[in-house]
Coordinates of C-alpha atoms and ligand atoms in Angstrom, one line a residue:
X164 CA 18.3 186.1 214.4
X165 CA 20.9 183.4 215.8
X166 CA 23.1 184.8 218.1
X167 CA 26.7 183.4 217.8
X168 CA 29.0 183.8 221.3
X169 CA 30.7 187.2 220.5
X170 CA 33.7 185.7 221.7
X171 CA 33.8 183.5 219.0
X172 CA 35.8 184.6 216.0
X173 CA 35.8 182.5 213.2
X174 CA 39.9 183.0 212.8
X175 CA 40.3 181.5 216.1
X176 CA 39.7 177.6 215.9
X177 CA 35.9 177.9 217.1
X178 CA 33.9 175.9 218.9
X179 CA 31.9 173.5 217.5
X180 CA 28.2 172.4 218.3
X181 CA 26.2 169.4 217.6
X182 CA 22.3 169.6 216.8
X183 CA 21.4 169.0 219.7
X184 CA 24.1 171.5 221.8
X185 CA 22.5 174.3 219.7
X186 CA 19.6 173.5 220.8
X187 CA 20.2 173.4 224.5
X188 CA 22.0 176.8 224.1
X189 CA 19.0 178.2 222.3
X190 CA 16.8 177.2 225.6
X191 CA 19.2 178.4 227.7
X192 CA 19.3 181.7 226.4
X193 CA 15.4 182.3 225.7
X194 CA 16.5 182.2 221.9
X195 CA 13.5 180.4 220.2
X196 CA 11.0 178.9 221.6
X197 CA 9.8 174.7 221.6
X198 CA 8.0 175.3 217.8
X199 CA 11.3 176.4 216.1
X200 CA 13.9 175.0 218.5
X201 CA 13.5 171.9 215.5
X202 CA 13.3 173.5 212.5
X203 CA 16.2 176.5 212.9
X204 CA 19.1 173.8 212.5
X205 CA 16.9 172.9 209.2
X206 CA 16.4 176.7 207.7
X207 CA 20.4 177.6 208.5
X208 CA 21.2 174.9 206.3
X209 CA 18.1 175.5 203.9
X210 CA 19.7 179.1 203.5
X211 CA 23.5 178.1 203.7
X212 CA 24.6 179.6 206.5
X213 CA 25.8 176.1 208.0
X214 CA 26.4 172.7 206.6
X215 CA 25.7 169.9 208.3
X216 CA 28.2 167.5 206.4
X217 CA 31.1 166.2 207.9
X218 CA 30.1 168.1 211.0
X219 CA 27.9 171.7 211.8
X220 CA 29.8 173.8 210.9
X221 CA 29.6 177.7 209.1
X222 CA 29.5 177.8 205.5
X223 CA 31.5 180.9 203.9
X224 CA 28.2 182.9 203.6
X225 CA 27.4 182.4 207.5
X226 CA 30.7 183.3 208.0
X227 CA 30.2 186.9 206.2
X228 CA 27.2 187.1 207.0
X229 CA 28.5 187.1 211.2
X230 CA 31.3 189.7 209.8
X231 CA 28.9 192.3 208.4
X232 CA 26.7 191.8 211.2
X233 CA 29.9 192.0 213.8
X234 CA 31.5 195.2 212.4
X235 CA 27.6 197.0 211.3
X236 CA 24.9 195.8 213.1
X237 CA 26.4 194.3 216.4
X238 CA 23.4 195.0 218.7
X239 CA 21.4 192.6 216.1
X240 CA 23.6 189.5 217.4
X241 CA 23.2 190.0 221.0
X242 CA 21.2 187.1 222.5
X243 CA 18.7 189.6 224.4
X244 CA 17.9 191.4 221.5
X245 CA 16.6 187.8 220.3
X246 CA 15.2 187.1 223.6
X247 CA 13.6 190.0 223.9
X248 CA 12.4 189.9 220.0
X249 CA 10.7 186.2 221.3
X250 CA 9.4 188.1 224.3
X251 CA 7.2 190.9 221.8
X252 CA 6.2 187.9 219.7
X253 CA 4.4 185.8 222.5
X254 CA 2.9 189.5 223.8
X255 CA 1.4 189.5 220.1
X256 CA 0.4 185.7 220.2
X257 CA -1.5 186.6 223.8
X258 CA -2.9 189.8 222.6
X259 CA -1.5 191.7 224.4
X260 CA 0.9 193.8 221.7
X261 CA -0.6 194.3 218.2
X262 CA 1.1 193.9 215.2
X263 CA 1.0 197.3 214.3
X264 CA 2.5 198.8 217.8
X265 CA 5.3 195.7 217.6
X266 CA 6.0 197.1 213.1
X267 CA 6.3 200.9 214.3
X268 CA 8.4 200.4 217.1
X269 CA 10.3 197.2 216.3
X270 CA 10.9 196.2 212.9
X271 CA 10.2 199.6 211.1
X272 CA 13.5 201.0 212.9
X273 CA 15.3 198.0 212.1
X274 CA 14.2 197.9 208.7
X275 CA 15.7 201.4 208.6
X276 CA 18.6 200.3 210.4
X277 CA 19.3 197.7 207.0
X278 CA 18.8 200.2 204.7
X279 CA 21.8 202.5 206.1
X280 CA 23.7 199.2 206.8
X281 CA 23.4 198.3 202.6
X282 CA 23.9 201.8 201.9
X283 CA 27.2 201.9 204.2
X284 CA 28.4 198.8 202.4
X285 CA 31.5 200.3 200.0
X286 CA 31.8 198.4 196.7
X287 CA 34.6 196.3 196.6
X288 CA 37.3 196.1 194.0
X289 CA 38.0 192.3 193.1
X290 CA 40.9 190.7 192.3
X291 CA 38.8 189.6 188.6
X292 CA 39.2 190.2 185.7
X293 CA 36.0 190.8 183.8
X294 CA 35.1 187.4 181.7
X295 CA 33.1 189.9 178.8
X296 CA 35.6 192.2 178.5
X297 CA 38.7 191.3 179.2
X298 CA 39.3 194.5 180.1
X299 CA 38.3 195.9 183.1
X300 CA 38.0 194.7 186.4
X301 CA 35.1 193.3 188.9
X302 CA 33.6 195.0 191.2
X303 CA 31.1 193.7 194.1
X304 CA 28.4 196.1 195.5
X305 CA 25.4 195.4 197.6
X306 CA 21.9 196.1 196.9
X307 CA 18.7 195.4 199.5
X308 CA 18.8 191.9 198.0
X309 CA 22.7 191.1 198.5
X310 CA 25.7 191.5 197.2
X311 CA 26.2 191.3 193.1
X312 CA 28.8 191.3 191.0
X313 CA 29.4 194.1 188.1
X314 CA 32.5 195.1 185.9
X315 CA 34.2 198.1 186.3
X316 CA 33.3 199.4 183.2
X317 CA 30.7 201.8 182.6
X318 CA 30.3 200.1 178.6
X319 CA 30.3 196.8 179.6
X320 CA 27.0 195.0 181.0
X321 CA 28.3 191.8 182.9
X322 CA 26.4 191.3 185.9
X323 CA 26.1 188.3 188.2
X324 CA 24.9 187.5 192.0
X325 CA 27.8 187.5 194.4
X326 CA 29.5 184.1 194.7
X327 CA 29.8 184.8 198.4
X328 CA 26.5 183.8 198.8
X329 CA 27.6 180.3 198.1
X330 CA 30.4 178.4 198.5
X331 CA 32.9 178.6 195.5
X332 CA 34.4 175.3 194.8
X333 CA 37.5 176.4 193.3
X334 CA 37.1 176.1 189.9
X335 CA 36.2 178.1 187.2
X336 CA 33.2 178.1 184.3
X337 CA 34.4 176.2 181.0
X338 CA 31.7 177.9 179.2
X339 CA 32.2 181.5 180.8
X340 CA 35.4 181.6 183.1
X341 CA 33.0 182.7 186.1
X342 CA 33.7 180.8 189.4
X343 CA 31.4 177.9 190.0
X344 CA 29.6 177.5 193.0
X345 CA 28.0 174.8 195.0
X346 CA 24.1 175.5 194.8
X347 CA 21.1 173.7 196.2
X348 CA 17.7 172.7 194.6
X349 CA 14.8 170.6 196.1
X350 CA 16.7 167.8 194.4
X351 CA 20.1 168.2 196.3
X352 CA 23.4 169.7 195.9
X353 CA 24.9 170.7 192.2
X354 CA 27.6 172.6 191.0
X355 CA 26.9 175.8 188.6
X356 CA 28.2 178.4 187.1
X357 CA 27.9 181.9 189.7
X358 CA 26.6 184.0 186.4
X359 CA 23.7 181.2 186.6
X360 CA 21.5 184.1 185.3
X361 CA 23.1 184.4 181.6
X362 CA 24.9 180.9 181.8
X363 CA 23.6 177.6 182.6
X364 CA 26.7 175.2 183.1
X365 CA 25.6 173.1 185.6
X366 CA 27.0 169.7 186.5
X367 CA 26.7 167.3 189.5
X368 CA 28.7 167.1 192.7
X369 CA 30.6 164.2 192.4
X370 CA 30.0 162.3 195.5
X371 CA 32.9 160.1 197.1
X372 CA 30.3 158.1 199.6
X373 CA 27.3 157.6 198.2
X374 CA 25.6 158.1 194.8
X375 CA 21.5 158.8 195.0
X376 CA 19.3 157.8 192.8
X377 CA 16.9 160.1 190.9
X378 CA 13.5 159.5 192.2
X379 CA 11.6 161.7 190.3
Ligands
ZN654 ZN1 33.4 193.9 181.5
ZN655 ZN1 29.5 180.1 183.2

């Protein structure tokens, strides 16, 4: 878990890092260790939680995702719970903790700890009107996987993952009237629809700088 400065609030004009400044936080704070110090830059932006592009900086899903964990789970963004989560790992790398002491009295609580968090999570009434329907309007709940997306209406079965988890671009679906998103693939950055499960309008980021070429 990254710890972000609790001072930090992402109204206020925050702070912002380069690579390599996370990285010397990280090793000041006993937050990683040399192996991942490397990659955690790369699997923040794998998972869209930061962009790299113009600068580092959080995407709208690290953004909630610092909210929910703020207001439900703040003990989970303190840096020595990281720390000390690094510490148990290296006890289990020496031998000296086994996994199955470290499951019971680590993770299984926290685990636990999740599960009331997504139970506590209310579903929220969206300002949406239902693109099946026409009728009735959006609502967002949360599940163990994430947030989705689900109309009002106990008759109608629209159903898509939550937006939030990427970054909507501001337009919405010729095909279906669902917002499209920015989404990622091994091949790069694309816009599609957020119902990508029932509709597949996809088309490509139009880039202002530089245009690749398909390889493969
Ligand atoms: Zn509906
Ligand atoms: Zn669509």
């Amino acid at each position: 878990v990254i710890k972000v400065n609790p001072e930090q609030k992402f109204t206020e004009p925050p702070r912002r890092y380069s690579e390599g400044g996370i990285v010397k936080i990280m090793e000041e704070k006993g937050i990683g260790r040399p192996s991942t110090y490397a990659t955690t830059v790369d699997t923040l932006v794998n998972r869209n939680y930061i962009t790299r592009r113009p600068s580092i900086k959080p995407t709208l899903r690290g953004k909630t995702a610092v909210d929910i964990l703020e207001n439900s789970f703040p003990v989970l963004i303190q840096e020595e719970y990281t720390a000390n989560l690094e510490l148990k790992l290296d006890d289990i790398s020496r031998g000296n903790l086994t996994k199955a002491t470290f499951l019971t009295s680590f993770y299984e609580p926290f685990m636990g700890k999740l599960d009331n968090l997504v139970k506590s999570l209310k579903p929220e009434k969206l300002d949406e009107l239902c693109p099946k329907c026409h009728n009735k309007t959006l609502v967002r709940k949360y599940g163990r996987y994430g947030p989705y997306i689900v109309c009002e209406s106990k008759g109608c079965d629209y159903k898509r993952s939550d937006a939030i988890i990427y970054d909507q671009i501001g337009e919405t679906c010729p095909e279906c009237g669902s917002p499209l998103v920015e989404r990622k693939s091994k091949y790069g950055k694309f816009i599609s629809c957020s119902d990508y499960k029932n509709c597949d309008y996809k088309k490509p980021i139009e880039t202002k700088t530089r245009k690749k070429s398909k390889a493969t």
